[in-house]
mmCIF file of N, CA and C in Angstrom:
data_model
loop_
_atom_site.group_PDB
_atom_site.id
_atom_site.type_symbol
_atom_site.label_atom_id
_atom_site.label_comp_id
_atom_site.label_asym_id
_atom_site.label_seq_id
_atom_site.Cartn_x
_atom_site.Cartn_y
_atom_site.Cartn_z
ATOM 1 N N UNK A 425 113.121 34.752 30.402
ATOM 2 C CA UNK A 425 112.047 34.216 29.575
ATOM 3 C C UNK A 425 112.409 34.397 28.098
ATOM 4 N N UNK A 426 112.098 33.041 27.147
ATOM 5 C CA UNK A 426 112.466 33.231 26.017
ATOM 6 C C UNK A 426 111.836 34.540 25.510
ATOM 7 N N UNK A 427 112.268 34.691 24.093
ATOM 8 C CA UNK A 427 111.307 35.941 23.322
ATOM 9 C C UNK A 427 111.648 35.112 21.860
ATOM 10 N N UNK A 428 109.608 35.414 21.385
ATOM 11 C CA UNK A 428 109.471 34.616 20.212
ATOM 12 C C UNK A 428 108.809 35.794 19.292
ATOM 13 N N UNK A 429 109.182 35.233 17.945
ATOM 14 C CA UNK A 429 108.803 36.379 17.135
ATOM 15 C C UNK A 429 108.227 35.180 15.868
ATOM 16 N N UNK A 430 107.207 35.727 15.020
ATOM 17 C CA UNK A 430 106.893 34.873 14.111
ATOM 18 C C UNK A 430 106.968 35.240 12.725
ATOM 19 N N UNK A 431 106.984 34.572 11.929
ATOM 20 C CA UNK A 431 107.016 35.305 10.345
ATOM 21 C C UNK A 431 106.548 33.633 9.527
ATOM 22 N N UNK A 432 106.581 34.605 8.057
ATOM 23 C CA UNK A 432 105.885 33.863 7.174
ATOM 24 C C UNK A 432 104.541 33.461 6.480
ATOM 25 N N UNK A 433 103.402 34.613 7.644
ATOM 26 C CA UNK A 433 101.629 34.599 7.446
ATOM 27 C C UNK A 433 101.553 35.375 6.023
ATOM 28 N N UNK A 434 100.025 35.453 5.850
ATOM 29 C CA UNK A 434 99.815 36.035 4.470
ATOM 30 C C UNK A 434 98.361 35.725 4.485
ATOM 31 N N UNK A 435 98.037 35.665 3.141
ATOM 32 C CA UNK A 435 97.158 35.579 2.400
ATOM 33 C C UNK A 435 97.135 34.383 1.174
ATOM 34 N N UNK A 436 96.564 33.218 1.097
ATOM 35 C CA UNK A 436 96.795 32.158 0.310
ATOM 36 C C UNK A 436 95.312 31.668 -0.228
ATOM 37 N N UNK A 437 95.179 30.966 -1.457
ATOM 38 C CA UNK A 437 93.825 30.492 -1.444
ATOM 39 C C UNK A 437 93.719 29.302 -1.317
ATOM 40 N N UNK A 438 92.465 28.944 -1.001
ATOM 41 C CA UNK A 438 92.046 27.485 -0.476
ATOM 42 C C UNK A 438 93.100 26.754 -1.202
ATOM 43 N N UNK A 439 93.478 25.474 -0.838
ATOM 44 C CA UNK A 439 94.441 24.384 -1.397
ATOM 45 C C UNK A 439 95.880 24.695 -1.435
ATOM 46 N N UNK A 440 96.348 25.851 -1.026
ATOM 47 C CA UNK A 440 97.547 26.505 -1.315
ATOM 48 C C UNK A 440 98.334 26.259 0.079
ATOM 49 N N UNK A 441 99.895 26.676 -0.103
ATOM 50 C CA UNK A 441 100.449 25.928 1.409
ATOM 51 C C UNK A 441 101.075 27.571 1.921
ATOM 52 N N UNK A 442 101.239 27.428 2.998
ATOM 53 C CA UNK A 442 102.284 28.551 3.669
ATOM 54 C C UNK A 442 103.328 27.894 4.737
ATOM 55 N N UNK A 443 104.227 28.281 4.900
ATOM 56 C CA UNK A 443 105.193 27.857 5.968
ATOM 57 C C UNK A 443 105.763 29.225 6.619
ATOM 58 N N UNK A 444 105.068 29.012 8.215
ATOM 59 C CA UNK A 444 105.408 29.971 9.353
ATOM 60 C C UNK A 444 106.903 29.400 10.037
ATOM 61 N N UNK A 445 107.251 30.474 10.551
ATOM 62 C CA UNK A 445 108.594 30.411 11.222
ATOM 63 C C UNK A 445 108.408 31.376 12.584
ATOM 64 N N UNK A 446 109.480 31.128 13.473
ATOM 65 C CA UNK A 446 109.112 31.301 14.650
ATOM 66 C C UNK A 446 110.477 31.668 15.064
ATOM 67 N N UNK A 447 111.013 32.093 15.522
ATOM 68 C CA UNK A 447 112.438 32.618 15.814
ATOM 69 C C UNK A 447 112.738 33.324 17.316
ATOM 70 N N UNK A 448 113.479 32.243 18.540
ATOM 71 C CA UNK A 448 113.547 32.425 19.835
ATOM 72 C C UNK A 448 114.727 32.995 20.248
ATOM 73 N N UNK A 449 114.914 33.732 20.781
ATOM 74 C CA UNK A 449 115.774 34.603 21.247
ATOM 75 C C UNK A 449 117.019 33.807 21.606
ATOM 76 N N UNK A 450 116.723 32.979 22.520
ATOM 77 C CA UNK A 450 117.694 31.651 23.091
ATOM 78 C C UNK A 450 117.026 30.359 23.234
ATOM 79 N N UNK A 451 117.730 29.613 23.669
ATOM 80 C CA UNK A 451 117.733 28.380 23.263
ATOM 81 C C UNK A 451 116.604 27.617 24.127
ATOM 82 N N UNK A 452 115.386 27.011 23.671
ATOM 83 C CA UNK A 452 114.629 26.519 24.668
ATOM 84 C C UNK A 452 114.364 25.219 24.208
ATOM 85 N N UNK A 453 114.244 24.533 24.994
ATOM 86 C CA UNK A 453 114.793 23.163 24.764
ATOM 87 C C UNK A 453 113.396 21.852 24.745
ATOM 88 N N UNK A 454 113.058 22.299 25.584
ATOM 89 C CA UNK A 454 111.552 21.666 25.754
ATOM 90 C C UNK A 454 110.521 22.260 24.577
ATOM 91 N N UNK A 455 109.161 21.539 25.178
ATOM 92 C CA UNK A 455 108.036 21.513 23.947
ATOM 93 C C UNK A 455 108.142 22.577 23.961
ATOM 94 N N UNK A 456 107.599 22.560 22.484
ATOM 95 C CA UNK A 456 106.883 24.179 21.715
ATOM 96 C C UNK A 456 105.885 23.599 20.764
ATOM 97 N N UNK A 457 105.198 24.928 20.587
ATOM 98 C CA UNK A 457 103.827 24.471 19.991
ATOM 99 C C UNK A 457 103.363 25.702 19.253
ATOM 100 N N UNK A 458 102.298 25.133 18.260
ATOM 101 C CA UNK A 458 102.106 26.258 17.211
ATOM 102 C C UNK A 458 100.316 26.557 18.148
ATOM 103 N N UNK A 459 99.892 27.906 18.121
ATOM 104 C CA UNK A 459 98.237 27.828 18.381
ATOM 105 C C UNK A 459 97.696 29.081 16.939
ATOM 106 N N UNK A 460 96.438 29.081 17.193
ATOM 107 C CA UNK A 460 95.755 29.463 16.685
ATOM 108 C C UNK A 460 94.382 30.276 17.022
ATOM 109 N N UNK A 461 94.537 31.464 16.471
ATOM 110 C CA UNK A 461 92.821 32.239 17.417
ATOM 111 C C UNK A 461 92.292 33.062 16.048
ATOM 112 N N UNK A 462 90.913 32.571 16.223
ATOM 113 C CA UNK A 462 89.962 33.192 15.302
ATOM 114 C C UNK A 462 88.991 33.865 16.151
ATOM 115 N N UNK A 463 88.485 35.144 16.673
ATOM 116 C CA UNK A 463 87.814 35.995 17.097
ATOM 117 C C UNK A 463 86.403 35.587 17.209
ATOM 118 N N UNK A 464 85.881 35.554 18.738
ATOM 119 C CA UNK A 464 84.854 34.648 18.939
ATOM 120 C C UNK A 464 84.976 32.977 19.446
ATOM 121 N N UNK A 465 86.394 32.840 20.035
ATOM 122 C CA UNK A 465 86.894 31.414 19.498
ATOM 123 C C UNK A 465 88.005 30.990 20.352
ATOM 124 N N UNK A 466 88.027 30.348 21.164
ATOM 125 C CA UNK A 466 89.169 30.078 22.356
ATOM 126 C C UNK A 466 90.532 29.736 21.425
ATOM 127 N N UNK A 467 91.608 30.154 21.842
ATOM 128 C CA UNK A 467 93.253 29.708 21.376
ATOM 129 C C UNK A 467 92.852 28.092 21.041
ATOM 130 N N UNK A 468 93.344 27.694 19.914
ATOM 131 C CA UNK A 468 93.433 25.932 19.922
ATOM 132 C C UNK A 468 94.951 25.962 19.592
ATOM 133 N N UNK A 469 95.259 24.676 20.271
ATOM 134 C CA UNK A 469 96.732 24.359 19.871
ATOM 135 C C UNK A 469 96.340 23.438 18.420
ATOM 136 N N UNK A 470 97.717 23.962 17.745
ATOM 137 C CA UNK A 470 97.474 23.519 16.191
ATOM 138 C C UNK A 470 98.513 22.273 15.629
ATOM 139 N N UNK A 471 99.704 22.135 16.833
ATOM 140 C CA UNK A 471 100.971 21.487 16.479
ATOM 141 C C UNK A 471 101.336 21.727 17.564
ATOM 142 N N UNK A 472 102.519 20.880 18.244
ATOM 143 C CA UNK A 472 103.209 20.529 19.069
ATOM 144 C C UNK A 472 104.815 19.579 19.197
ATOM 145 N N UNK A 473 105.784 19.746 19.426
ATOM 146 C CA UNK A 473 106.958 19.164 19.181
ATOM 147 C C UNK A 473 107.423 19.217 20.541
ATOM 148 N N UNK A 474 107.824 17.892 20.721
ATOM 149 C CA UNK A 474 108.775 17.552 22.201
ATOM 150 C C UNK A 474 110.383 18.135 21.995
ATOM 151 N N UNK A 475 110.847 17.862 23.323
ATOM 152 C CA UNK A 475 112.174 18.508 22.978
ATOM 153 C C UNK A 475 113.107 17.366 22.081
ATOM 154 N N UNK A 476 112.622 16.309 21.959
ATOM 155 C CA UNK A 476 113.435 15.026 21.100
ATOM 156 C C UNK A 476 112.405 14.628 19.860
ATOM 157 N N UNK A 477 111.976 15.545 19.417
ATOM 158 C CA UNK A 477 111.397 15.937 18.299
ATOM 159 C C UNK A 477 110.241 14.915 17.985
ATOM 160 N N UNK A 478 109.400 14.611 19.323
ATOM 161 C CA UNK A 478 108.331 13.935 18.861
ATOM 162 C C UNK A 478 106.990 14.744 18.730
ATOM 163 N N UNK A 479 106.366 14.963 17.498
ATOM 164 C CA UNK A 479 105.096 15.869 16.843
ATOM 165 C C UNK A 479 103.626 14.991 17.968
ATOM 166 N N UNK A 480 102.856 16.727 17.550
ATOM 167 C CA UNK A 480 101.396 16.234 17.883
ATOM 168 C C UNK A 480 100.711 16.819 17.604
ATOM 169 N N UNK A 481 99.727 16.791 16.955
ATOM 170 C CA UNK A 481 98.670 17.701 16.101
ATOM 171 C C UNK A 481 97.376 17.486 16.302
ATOM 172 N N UNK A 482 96.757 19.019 16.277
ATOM 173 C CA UNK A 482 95.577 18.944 16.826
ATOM 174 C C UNK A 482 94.755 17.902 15.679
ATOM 175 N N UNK A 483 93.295 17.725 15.984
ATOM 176 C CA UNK A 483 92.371 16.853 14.985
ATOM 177 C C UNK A 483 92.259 17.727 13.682
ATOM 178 N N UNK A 484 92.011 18.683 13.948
ATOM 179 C CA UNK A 484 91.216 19.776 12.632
ATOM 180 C C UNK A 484 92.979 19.737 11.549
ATOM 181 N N UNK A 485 94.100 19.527 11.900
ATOM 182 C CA UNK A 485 95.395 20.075 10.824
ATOM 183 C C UNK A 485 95.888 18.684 10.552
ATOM 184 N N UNK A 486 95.743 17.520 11.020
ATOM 185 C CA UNK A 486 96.056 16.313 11.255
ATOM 186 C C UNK A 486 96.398 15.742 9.465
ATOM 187 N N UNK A 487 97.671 15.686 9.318
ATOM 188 C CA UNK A 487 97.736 15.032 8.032
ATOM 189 C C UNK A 487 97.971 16.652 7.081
ATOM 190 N N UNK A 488 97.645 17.199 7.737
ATOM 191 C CA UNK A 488 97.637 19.005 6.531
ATOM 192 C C UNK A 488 99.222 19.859 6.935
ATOM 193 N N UNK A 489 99.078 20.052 8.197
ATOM 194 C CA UNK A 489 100.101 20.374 9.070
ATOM 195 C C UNK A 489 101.498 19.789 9.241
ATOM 196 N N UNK A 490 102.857 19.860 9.055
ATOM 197 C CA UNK A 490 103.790 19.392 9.881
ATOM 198 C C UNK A 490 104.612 20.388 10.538
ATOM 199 N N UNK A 491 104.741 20.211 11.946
ATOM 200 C CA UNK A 491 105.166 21.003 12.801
ATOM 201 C C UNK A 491 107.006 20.140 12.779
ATOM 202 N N UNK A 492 107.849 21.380 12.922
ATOM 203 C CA UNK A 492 109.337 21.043 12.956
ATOM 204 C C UNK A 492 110.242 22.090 13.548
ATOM 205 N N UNK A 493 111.582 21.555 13.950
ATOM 206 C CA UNK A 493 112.480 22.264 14.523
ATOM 207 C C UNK A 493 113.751 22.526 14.038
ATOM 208 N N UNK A 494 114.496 23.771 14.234
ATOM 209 C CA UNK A 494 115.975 23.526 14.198
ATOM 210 C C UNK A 494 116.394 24.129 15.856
ATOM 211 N N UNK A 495 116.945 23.084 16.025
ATOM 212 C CA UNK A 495 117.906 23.479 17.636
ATOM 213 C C UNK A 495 118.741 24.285 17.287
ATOM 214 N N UNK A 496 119.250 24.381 16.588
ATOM 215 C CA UNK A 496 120.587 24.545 16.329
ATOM 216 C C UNK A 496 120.620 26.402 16.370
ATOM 217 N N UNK A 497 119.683 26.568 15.076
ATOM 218 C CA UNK A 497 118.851 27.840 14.646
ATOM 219 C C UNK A 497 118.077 28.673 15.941
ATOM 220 N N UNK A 498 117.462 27.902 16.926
ATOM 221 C CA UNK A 498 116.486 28.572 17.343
ATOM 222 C C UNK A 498 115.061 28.873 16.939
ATOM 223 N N UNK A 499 115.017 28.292 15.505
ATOM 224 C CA UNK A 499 113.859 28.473 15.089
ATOM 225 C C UNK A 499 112.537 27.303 14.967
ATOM 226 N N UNK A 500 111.317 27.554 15.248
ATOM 227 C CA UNK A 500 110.599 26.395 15.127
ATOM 228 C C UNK A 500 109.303 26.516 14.032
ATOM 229 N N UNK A 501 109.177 25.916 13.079
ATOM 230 C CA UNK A 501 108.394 25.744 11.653
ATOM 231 C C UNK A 501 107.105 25.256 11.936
ATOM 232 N N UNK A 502 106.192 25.539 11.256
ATOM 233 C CA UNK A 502 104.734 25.023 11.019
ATOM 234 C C UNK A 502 104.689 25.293 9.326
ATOM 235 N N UNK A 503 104.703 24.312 8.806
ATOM 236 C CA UNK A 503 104.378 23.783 7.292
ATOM 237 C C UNK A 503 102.794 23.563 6.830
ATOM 238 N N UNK A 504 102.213 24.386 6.453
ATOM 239 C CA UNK A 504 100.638 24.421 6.108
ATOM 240 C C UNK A 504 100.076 23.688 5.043
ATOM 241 N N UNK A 505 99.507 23.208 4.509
ATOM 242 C CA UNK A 505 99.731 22.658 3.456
ATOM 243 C C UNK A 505 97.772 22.019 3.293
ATOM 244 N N UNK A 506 97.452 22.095 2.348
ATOM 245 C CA UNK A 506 95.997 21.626 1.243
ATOM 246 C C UNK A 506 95.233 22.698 2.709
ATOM 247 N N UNK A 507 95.780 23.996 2.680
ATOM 248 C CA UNK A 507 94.970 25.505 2.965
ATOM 249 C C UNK A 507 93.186 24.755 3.127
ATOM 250 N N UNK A 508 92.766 25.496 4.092
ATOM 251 C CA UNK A 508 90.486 25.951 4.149
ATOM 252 C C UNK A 508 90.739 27.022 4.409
ATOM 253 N N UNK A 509 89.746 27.830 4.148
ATOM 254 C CA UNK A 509 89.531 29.365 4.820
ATOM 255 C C UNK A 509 88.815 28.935 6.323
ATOM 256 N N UNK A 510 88.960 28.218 6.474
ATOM 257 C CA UNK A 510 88.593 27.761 8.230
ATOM 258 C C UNK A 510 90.023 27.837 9.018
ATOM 259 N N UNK A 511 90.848 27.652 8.352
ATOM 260 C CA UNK A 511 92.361 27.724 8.861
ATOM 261 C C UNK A 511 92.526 28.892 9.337
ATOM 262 N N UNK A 512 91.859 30.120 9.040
ATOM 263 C CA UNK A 512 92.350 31.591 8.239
ATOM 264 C C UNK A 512 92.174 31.898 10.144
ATOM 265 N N UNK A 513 93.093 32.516 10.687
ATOM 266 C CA UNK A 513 93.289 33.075 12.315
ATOM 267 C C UNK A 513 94.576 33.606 12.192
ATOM 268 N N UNK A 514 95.017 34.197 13.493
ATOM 269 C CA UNK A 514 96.358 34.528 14.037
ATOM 270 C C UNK A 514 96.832 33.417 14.541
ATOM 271 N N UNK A 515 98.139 33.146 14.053
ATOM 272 C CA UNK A 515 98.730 32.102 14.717
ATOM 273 C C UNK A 515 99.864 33.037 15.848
ATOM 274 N N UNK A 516 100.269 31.652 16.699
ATOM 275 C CA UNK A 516 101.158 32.124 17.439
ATOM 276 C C UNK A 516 102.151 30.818 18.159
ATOM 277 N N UNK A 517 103.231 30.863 17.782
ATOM 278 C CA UNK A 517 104.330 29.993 18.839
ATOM 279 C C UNK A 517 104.097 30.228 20.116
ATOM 280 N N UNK A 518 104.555 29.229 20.844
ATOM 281 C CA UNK A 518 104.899 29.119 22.408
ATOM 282 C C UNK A 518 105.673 28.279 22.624
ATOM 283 N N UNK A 519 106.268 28.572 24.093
ATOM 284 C CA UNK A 519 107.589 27.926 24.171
ATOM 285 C C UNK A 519 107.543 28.091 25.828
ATOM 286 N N UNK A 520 108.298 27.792 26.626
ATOM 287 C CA UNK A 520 108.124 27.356 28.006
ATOM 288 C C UNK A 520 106.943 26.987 29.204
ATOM 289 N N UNK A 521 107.124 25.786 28.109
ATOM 290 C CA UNK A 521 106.049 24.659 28.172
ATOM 291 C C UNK A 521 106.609 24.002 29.827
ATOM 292 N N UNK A 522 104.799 23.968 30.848
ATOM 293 C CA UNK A 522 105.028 23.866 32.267
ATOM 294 C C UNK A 522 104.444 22.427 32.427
ATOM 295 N N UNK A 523 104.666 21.564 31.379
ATOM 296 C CA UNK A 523 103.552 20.293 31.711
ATOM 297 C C UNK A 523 102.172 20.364 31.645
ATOM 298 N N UNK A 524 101.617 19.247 31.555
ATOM 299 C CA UNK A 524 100.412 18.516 31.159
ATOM 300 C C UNK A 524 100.235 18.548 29.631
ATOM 301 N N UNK A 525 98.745 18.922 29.288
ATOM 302 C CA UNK A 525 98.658 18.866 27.596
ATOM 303 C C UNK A 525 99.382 19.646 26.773
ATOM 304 N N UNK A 526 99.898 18.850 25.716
ATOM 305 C CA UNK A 526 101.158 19.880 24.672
ATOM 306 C C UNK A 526 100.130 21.185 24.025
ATOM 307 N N UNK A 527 98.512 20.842 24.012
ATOM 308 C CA UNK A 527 97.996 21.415 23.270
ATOM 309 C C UNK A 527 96.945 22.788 23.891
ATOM 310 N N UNK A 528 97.440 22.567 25.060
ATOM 311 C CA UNK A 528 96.528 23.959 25.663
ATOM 312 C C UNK A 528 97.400 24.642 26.147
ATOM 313 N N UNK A 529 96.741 25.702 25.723
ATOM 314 C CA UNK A 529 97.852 27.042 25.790
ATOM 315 C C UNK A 529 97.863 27.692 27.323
ATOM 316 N N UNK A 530 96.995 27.249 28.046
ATOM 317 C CA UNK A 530 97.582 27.529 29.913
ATOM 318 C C UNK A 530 98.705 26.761 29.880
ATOM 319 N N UNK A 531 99.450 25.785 29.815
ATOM 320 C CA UNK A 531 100.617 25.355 30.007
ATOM 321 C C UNK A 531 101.748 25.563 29.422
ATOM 322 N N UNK A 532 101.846 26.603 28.627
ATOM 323 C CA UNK A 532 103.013 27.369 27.793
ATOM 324 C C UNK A 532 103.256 29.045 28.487
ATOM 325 N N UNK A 533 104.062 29.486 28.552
ATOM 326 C CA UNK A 533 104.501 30.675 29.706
ATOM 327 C C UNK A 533 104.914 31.573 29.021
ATOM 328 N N UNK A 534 105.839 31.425 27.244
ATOM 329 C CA UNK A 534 105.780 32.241 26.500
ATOM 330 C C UNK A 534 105.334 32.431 25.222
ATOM 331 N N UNK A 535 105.195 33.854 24.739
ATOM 332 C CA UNK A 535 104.133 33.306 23.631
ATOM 333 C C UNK A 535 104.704 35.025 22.584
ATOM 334 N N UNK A 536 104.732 34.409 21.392
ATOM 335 C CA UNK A 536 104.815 35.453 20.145
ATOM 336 C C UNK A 536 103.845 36.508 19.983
ATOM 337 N N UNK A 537 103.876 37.632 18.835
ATOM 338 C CA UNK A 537 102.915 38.826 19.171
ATOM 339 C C UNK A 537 101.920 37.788 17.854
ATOM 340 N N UNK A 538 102.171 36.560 17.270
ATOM 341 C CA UNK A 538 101.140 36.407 16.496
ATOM 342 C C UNK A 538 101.189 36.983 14.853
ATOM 343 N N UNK A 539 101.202 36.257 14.035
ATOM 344 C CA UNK A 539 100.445 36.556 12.783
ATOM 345 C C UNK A 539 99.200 36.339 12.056
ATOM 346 N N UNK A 540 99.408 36.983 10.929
ATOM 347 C CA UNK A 540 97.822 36.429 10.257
ATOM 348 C C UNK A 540 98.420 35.446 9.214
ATOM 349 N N UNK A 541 97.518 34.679 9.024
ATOM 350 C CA UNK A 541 96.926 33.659 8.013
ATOM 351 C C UNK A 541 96.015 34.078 7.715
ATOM 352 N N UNK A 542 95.715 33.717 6.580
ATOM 353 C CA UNK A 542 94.047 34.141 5.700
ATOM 354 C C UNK A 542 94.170 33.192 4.314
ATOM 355 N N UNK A 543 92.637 32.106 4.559
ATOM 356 C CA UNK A 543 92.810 31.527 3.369
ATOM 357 C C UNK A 543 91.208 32.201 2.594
ATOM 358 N N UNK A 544 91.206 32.156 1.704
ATOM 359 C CA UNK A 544 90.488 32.326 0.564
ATOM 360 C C UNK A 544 89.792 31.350 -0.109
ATOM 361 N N UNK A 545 88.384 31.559 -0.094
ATOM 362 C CA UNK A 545 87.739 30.506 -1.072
ATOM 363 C C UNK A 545 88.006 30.949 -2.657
#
């Protein structure tokens, strides 16, 4: 089973961008996907990338968000960008993706320990 680790969270204020990184042990080839959990609040998938690099984004990041890859690296990107403090959760990569929706997190098998985001009004 892969092993994912994440970096790049913080603290930003409203309108401001962050870019998370995600870094897999070995090489996984299929979808991966970015989620998101705010306490009180089921996991939402936030971004999604096929293994031939076709994107999918949830409604709420749509146009704010671009989700990206390097194969090469091992690593997989989420680009944040015009920040809400509604954004503000733990994010987390996943990666051995079992079919059906790119965006629910029952169909992903591994998963990062998670960072914070925090936006600021």
């Amino acid at each position: 089973q892969v092993q994912l680790a994440e970096s790049g969270g913080g603290s930003v204020q409203a309108g401001g961008s962050l870019r998370l990184s995600c870094a897999a042990s070995k090489s996984s080839p299929f979808n991966k996907a970015w989620f998101r959990e705010v306490p009180g609040k089921e996991r939402e998938g936030v971004a999604a990338i096929s293994g031939d690099g076709i994107t999918f984004s949830g409604a709420s990041v749509q146009g704010r968000f671009i989700i990206s890859k390097d194969d090469a690296k091992n690593m997989l990107y989420l680009q944040m960008n015009s920040l809400k403090p509604e954004d503000t959760g733990i994010y987390y990569c996943a990666a051995g993706f079992s079919g059906g929706s790119r965006l629910a997190p029952s169909n992903y098998r591994s998963w990062g320990r998670g960072i914070q985001v925090t936006v600021s009004s």
